[in-house]
Short mmCIF file of C-alpha atoms (C1' of nucleotides) in Angstrom, two decimals:
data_model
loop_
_atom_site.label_atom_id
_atom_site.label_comp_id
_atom_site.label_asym_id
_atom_site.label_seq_id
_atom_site.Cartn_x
_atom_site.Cartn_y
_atom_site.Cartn_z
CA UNK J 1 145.80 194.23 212.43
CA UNK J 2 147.08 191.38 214.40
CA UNK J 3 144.28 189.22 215.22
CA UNK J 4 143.57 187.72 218.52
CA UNK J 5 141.17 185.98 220.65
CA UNK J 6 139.24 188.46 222.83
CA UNK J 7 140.97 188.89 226.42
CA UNK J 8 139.80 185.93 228.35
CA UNK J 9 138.76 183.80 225.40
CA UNK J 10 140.49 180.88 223.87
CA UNK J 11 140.25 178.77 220.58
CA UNK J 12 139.66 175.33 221.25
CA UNK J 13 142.07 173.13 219.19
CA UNK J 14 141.65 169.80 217.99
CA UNK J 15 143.73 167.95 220.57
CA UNK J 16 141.45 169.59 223.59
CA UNK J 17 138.04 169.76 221.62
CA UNK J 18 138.44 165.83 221.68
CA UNK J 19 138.72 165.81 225.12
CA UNK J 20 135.68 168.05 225.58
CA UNK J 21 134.01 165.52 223.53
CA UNK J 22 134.90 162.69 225.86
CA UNK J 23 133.40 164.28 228.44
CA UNK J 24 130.08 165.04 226.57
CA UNK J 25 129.46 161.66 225.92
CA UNK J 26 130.47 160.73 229.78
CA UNK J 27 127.94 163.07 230.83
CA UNK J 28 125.44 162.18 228.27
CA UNK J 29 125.67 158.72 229.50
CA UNK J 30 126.21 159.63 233.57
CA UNK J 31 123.10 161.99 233.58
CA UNK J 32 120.59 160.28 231.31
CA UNK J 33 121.26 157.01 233.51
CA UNK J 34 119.84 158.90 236.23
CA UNK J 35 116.61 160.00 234.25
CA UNK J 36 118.32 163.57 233.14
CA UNK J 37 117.17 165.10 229.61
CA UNK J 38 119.94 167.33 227.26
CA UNK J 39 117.90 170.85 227.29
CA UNK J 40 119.46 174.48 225.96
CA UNK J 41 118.54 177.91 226.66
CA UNK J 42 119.95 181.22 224.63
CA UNK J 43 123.43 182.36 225.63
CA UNK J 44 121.57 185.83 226.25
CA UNK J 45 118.79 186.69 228.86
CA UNK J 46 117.15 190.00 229.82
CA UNK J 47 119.02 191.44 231.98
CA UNK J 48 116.40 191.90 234.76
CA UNK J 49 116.34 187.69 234.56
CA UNK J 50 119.68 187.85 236.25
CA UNK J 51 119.67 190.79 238.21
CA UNK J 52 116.26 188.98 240.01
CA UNK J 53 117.41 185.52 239.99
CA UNK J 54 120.61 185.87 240.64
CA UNK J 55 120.76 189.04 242.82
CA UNK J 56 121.52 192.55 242.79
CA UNK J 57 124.14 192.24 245.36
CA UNK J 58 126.27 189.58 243.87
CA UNK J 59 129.65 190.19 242.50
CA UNK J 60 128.01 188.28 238.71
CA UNK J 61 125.61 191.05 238.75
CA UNK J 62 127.65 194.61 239.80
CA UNK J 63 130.54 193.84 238.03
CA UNK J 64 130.78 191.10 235.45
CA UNK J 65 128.14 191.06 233.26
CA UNK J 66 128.25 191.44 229.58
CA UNK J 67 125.12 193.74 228.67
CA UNK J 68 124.10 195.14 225.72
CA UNK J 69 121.39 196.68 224.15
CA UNK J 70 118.90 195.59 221.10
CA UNK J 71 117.88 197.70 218.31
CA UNK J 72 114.77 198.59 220.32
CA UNK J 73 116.73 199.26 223.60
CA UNK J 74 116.25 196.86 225.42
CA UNK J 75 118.95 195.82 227.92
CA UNK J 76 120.09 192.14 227.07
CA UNK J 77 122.97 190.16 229.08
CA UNK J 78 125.02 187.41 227.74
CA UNK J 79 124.51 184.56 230.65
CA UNK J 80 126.62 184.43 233.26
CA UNK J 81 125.31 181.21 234.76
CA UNK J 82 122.54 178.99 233.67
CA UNK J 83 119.68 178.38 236.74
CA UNK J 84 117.71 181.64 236.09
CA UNK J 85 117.42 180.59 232.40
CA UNK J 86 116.19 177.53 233.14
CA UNK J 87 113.99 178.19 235.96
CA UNK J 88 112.68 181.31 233.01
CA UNK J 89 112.43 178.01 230.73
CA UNK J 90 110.31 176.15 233.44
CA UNK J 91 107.92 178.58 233.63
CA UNK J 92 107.65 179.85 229.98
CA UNK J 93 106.96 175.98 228.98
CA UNK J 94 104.69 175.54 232.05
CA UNK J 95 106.80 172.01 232.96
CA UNK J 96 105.14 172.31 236.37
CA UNK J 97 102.58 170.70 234.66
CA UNK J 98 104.62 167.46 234.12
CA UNK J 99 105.52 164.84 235.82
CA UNK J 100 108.02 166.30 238.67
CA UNK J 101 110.50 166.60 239.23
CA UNK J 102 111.61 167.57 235.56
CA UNK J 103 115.69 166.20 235.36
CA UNK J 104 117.68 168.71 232.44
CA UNK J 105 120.98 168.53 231.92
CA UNK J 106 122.40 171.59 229.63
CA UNK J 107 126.79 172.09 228.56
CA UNK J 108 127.58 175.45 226.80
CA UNK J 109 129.38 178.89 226.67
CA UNK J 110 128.84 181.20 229.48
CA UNK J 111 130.18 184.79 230.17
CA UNK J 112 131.56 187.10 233.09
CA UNK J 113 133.63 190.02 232.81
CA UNK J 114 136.65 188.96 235.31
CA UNK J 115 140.00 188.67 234.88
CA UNK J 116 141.61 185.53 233.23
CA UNK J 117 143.30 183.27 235.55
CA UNK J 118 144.44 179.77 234.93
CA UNK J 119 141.20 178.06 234.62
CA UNK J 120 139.36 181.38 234.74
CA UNK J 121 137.89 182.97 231.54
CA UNK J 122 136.06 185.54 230.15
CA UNK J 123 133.86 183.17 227.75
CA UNK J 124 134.03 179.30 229.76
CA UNK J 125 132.07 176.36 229.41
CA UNK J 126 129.45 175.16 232.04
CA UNK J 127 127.90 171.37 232.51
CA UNK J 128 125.18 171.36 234.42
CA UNK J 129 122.35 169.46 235.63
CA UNK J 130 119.18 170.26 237.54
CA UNK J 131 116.12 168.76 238.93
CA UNK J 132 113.07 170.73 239.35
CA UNK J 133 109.21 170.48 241.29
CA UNK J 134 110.29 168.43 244.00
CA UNK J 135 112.36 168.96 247.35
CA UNK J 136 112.94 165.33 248.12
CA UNK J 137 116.36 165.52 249.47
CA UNK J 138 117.31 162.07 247.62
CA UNK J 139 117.52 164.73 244.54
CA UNK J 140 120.30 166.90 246.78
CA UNK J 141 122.14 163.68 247.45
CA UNK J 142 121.44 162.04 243.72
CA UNK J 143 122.89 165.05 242.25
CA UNK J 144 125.93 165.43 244.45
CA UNK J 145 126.57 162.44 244.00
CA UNK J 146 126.63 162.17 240.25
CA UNK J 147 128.60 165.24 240.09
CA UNK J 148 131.38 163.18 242.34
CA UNK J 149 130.92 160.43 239.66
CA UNK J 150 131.11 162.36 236.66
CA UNK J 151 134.41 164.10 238.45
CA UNK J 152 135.96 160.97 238.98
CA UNK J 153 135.20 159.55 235.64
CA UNK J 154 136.89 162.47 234.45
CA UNK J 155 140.10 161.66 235.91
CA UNK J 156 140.19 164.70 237.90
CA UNK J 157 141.83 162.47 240.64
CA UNK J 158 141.75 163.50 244.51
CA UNK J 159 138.78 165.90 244.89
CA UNK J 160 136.96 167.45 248.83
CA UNK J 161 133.42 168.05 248.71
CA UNK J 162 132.09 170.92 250.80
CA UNK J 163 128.87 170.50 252.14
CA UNK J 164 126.35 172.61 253.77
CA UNK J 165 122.80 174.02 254.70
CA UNK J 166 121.72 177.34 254.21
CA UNK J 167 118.61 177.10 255.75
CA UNK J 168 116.11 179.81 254.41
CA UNK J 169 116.79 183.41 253.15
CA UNK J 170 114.92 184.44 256.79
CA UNK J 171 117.03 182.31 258.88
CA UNK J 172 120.29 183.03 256.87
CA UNK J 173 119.88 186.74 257.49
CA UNK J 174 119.29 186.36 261.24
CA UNK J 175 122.39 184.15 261.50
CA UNK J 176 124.29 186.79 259.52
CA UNK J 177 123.25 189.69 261.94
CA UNK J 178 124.09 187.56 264.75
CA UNK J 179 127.28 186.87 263.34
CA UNK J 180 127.95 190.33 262.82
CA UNK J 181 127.08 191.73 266.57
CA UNK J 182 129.39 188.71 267.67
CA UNK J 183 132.14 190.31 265.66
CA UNK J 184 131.54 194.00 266.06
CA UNK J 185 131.64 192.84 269.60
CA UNK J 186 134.77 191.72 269.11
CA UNK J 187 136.72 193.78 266.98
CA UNK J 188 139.68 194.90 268.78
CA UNK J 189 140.53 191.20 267.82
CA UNK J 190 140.35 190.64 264.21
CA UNK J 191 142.53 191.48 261.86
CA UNK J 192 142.00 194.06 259.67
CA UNK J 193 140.80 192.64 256.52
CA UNK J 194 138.08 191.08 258.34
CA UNK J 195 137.05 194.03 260.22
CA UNK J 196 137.13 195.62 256.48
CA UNK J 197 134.83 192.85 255.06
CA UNK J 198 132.71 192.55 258.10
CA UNK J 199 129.45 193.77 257.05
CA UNK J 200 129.61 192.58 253.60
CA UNK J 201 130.67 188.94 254.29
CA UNK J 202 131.43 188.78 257.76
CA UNK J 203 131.51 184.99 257.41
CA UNK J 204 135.26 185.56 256.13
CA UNK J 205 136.09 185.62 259.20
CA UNK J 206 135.94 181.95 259.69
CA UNK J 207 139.13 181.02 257.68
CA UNK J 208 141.83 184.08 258.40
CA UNK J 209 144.81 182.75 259.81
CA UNK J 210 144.88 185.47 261.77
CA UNK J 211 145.40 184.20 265.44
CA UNK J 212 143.33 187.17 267.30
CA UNK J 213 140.64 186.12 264.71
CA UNK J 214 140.78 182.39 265.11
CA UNK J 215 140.62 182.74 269.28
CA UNK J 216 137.69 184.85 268.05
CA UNK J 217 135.61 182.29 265.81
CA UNK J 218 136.38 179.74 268.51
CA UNK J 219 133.09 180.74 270.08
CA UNK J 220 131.36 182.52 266.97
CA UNK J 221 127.90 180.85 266.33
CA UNK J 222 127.09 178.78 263.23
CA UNK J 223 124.78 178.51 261.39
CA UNK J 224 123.86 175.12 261.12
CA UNK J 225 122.61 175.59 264.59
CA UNK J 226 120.61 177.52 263.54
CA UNK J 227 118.59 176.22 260.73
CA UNK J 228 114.88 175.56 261.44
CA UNK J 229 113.42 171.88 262.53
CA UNK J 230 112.57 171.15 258.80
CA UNK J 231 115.56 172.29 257.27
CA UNK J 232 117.73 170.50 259.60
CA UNK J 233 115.83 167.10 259.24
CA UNK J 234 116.68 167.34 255.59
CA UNK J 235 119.84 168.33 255.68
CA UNK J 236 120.18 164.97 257.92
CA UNK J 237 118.48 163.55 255.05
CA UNK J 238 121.29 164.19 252.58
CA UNK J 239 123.72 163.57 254.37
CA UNK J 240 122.17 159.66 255.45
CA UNK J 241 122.09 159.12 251.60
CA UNK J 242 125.19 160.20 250.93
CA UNK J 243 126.74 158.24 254.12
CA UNK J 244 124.95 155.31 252.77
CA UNK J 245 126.36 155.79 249.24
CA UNK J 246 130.16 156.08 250.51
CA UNK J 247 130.78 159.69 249.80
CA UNK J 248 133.37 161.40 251.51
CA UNK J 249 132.32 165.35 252.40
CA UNK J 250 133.22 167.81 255.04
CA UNK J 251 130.24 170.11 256.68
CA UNK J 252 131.89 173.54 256.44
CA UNK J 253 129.69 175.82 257.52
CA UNK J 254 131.64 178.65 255.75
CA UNK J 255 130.53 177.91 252.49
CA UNK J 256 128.56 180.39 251.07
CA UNK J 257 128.39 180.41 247.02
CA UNK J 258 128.46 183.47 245.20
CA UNK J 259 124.42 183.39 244.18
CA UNK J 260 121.96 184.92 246.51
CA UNK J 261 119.24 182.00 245.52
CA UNK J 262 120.45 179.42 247.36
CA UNK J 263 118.25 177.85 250.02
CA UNK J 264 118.97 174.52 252.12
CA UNK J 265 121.57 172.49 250.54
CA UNK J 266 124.98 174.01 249.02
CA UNK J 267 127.67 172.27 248.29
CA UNK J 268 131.12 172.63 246.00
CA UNK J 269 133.98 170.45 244.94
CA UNK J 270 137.47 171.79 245.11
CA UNK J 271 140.94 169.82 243.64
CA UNK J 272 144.18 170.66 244.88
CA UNK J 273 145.26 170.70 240.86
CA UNK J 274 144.13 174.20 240.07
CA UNK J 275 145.55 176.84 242.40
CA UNK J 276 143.79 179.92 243.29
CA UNK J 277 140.46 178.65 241.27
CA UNK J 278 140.02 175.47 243.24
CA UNK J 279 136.19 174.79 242.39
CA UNK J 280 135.37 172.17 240.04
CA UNK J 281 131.23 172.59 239.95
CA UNK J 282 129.17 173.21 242.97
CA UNK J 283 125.76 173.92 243.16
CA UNK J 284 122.88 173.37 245.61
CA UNK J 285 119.13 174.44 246.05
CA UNK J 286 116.81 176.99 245.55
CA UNK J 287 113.74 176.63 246.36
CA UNK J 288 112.37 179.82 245.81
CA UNK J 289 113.92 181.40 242.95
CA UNK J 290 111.24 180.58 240.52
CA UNK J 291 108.33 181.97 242.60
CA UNK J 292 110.68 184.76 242.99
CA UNK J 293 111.15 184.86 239.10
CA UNK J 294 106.71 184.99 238.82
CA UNK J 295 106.47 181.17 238.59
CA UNK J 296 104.17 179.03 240.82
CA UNK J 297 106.07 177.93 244.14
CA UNK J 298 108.54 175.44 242.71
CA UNK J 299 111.38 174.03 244.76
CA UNK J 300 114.13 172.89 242.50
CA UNK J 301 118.09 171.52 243.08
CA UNK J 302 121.22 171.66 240.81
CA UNK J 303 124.98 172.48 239.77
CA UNK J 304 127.19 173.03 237.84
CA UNK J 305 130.74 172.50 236.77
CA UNK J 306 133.36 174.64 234.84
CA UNK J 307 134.36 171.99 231.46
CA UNK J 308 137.45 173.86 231.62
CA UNK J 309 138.95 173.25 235.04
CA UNK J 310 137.52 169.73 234.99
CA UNK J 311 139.95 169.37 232.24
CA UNK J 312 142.34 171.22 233.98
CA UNK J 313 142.53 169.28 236.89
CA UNK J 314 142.69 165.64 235.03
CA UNK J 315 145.30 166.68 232.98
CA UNK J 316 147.09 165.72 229.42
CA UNK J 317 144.75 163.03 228.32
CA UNK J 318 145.82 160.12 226.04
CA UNK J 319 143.99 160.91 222.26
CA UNK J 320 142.10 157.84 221.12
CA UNK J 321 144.58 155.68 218.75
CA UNK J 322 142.12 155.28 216.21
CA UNK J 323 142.90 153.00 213.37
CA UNK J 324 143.21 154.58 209.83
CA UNK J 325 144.06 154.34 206.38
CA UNK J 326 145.81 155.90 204.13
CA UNK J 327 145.07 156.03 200.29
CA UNK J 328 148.44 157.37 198.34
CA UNK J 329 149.02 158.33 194.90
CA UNK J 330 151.83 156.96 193.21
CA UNK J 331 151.58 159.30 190.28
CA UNK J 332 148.81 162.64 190.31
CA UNK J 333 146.58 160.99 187.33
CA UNK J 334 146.00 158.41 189.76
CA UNK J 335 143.93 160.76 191.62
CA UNK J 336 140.35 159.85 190.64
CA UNK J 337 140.96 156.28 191.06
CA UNK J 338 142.32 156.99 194.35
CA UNK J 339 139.24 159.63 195.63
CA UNK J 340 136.71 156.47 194.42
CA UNK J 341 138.76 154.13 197.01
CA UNK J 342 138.99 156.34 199.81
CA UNK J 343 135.08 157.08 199.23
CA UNK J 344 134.16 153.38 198.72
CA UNK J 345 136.55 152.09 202.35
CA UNK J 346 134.87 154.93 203.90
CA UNK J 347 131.40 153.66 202.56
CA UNK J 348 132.51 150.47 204.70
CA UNK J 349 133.08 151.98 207.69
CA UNK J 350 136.99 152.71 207.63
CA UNK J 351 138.56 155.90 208.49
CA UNK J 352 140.15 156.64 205.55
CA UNK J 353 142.51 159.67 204.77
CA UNK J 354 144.25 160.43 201.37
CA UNK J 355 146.98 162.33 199.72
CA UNK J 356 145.66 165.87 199.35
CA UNK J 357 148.18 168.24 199.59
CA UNK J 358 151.17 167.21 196.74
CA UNK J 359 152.84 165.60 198.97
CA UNK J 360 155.78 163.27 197.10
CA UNK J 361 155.79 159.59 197.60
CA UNK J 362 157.94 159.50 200.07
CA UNK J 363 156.53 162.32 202.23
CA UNK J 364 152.75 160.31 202.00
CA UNK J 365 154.48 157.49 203.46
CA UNK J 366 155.42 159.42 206.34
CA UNK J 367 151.99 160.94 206.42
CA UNK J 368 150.60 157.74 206.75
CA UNK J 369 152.89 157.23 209.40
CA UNK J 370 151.92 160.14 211.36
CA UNK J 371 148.47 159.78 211.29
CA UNK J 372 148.88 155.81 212.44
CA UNK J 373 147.71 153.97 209.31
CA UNK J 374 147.19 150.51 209.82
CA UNK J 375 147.17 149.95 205.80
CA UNK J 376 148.02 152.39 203.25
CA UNK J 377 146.90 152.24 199.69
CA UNK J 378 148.98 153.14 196.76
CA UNK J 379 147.63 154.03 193.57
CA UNK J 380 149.40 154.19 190.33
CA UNK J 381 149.45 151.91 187.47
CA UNK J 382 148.60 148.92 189.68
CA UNK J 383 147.38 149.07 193.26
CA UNK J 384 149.14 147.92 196.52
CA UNK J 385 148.18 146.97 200.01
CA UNK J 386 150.86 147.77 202.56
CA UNK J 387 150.76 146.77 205.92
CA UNK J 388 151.77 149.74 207.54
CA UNK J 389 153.28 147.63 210.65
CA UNK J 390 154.95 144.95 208.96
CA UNK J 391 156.10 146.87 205.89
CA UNK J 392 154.49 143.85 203.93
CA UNK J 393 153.20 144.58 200.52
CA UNK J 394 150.60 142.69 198.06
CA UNK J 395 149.52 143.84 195.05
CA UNK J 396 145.89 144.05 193.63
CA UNK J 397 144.89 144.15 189.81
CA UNK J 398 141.86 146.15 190.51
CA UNK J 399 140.23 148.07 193.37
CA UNK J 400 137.70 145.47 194.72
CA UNK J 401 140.62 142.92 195.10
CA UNK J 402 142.47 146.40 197.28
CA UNK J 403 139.38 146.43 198.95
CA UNK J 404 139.87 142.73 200.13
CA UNK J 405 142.92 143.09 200.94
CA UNK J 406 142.47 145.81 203.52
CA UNK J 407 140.25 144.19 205.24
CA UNK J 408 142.43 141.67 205.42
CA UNK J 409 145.25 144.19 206.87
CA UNK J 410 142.39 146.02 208.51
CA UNK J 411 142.21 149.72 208.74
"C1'" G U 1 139.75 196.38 239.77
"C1'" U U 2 145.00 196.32 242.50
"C1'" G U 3 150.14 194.38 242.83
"C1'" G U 4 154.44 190.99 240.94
"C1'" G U 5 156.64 188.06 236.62
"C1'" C U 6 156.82 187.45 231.37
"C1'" G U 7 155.97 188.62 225.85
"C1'" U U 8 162.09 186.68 220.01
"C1'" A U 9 160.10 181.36 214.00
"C1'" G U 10 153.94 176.96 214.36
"C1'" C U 11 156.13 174.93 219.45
"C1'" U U 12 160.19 175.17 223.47
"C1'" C U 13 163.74 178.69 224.09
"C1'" A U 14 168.95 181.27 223.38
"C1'" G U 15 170.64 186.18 222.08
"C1'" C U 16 169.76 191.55 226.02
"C1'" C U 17 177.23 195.32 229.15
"C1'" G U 18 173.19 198.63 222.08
"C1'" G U 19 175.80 197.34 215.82
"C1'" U U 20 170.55 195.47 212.94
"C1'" A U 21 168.27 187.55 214.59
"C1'" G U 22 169.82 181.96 216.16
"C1'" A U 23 169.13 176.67 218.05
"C1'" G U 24 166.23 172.33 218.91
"C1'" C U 25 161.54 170.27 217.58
"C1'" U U 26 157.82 170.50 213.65
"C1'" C U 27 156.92 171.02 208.34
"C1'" C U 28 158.66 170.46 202.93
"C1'" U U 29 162.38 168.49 199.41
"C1'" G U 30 166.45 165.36 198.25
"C1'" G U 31 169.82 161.12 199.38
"C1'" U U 32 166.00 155.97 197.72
"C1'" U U 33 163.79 157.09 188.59
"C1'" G U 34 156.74 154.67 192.94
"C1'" U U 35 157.44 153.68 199.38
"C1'" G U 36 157.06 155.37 206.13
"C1'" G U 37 159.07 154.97 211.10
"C1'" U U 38 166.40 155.69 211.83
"C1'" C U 39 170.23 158.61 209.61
"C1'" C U 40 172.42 162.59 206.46
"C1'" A U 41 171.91 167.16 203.52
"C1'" G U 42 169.17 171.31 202.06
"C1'" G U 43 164.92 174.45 202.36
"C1'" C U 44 160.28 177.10 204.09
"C1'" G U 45 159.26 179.99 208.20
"C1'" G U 46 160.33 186.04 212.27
"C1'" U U 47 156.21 193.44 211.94
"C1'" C U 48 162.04 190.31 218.02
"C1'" G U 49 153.58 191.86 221.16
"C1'" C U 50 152.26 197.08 219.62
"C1'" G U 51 153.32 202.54 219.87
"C1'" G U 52 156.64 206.26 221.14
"C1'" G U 53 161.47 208.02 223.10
"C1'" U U 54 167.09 208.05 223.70
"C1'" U U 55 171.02 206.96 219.98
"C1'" C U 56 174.79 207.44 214.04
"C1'" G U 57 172.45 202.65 215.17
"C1'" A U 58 167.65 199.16 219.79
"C1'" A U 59 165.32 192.40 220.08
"C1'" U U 60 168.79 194.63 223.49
"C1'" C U 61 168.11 201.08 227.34
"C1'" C U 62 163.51 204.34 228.88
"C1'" C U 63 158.08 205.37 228.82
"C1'" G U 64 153.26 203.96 227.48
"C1'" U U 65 149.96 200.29 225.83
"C1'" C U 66 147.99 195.43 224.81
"C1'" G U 67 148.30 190.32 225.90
"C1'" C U 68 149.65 186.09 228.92
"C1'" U U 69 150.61 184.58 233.87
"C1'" C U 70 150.69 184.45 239.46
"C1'" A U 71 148.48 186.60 243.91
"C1'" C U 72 144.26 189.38 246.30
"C1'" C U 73 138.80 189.12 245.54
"C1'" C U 74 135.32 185.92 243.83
"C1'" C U 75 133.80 181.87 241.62
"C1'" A U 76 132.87 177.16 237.16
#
RNA sequence: GUGGGCGUAGCUCAGCCGGUAGAGCUCCUGGUUGUGGUCCAGGCGGUCGCGGGUUCGAAUCCCGUCGCUCACCCCA
């Protein structure tokens, strides 16, 4: 057989897995800051989880879920997104009886059956974070706002936050069948792919270039308009906070994520670096998805953002030039003297490599080289300290007057 | 899922009016009997994505298939 990563899948090699790392430890640091805990749910859910939580008429659920069956039958699904499991995790643990709101933070694999893009995969990595029990909107605008932090610390460079209100489920579906009498009203006008798509997302209509279409949505009504006197005083809340803070955002009242659960707040951020996939992470609230899932009422905010395309978007990083030595054997029955020192500068704190692979002389030099050695150490019949950047050389009679010497050189 | 482009050494690619595989980089060795970064020489390394067809003969032509990629759709 030839052996290959399943369709959509990738390995992730040294080079990138230490830029994943870098931003782990950003968002380690970002999120706890802000009172956010590292939490983890399974990769795999019952299937009914997402089908409920998610919804039965999303494009995750009809067509790109990974589901299996158990040994008893039943019907398992790997996760294709992350806020069912945790509101499933909020309940299970009964965290409504804690202090609220409960701040998590979660990073790992998750899975949907599409077809691999550029910064589209089968198997991707999500970073999320979520806050749960309360539906202060400081949460919305804390949230969005770390999310544009974390982004920029990234280096993702030039990003546009989309920001909107959904208002509830109940107002949201009479905007929708508004929306839709407006348009069948009008449908001599549009162009045909909207008149396709206009009962199943009849809010495409709002960016076709199409110019019958855009005379059209000229007077179509929006939905902000139409949000409820509480909804609308906290969408006015988030956006106050996030005026205050400095943050840049556009109301678009087109934005509708892919997830049926969303109530009140939604909100996405796009770069120009990625092409067709332009989100980052987006995310927003749902305030009823864990009644809906059998919990108590529980409002709750969050998002999330794809590890991959954040990566994407900031580009070739610069690896960390850490300093390192090198321990070389001058002849092979120096090789036990020359494991001790590497284990006793490594006891010390250096990063110490060593010649491992029967490699001559010569060709450890260059391996030292490569790998940036500060100070190599060559063992034979007597042991020497080279400084890798000068090309000086001393000479010790034993290995704790090497070990001086490196520090001297440092490592 | 639909349509376009591509698939030759670890990497980047050349070869493609059919005659049975090359370069640069990387890696290893030597030039320097125990010494790097430059230079020189040599070497390792390829089911020419896979399967089938046409042909005396296919990396080169044809069909299928898989994979990558771009677009649509949707999203992280």
């Amino acid at each position: 057989m030839n052996p290959k990563a399943p369709r959509g899948t990738f390995d992730v090699l040294p080079a990138d897995a230490r830029l994943r790392l870098q931003l782990l430890k950003i968002a380690d640091e970002l999120l706890g800051q802000a009172g956010y805990e590292p939490f983890e749910t399974p990769v795999f859910e019952d299937t009914e989880l997402f089908a409920r939580g998610v919804g039965e008429s999303t494009d995750i659920v009809q067509k790109e879920m990974f589901t299996f069956e158990d040994k008893a039958g039943r019907s398992l699904t790997l996760r294709p997104e992350n806020t069912a499991g945790v509101c499933r995790a909020y309940v299970e643990h009964g965290m409504h009886k804690l202090p609220q709101p409960v701040k998590l933070w979660y990073w790992g694999p998750f899975f949907r059956h599409e077809a691999p893009q550029a910064g589209r995969f089968r198997q991707f990595t999500q970073l999320g974070a979520e806050a749960l029990g309360s539906d202060d909107p400081s949460l919305d605008a804390e949230l969005i706002l770390l999310l544009a932090e974390l982004l920029d610390r990234a280096g993702v460079g030039e990003t546009r936050l989309r920001l909107s209100s959904l208002g509830t489920p109940e107002t949201r579906a009479a905007y929708l069948d508004e929306l839709r009498a407006y348009l069948h009203g009008r449908e001599d006008a549009l162009s045909e792919d909207v008149r396709a798509r206009l009962d199943d997302n009849p809010l495409r209509a709002f960016d076709a270039d199409h110019p019958g279409t855009r005379a059209v949505m000229q007077g179509a009504p929006h939905l902000l308009d139409r949000l409820s006197a509480d909804d609308a005083d906290h969408f006015a809340d988030v956006r106050a906070l996030l005026d205050d803070a400095g943050l840049a955002y556009e109301i678009d009242p087109t934005l509708v994520r892919g997830l049926d659960y969303y109530t009140r707040t939604v909100f996405e951020f796009e770069s120009p670096r990625l092409g067709a996939q332009s989100a980052l992470g987006g995310g927003g609230r749902y305030d009823l998805l864990i009644e809906e899932l059998g919990g108590p009422p529980t409002p709750g905010v969050g998002w999330a953002a794809g590890v991959e395309r954040v990566l994407l978007a900031a580009g070739e990083g610069e690896p960390a030039a850490d300093s390192r030595i090198y321990v070389a054997l001058a002849k092979p029955d120096a090789a036990r003297e020359g494991f001790r020192l590497a284990r006793r500068l490594r006891d010390e704190g250096f990063r110490v490599e060593m010649e491992q692979a029967g490699r001559s002389l010569k060709g450890q030099l260059r391996q030292a080289d490569r790998i940036g050695a500060r100070s190599t150490v060559i063992v034979g019949d007597v042991i020497d300290v080279k400084d890798m950047r000068s090309g000086e050389q001393r000479r010790a009679s034993d290995a704790d007057e090497a070990l001086a010497l490196v520090r001297e050189v440092g490592g």
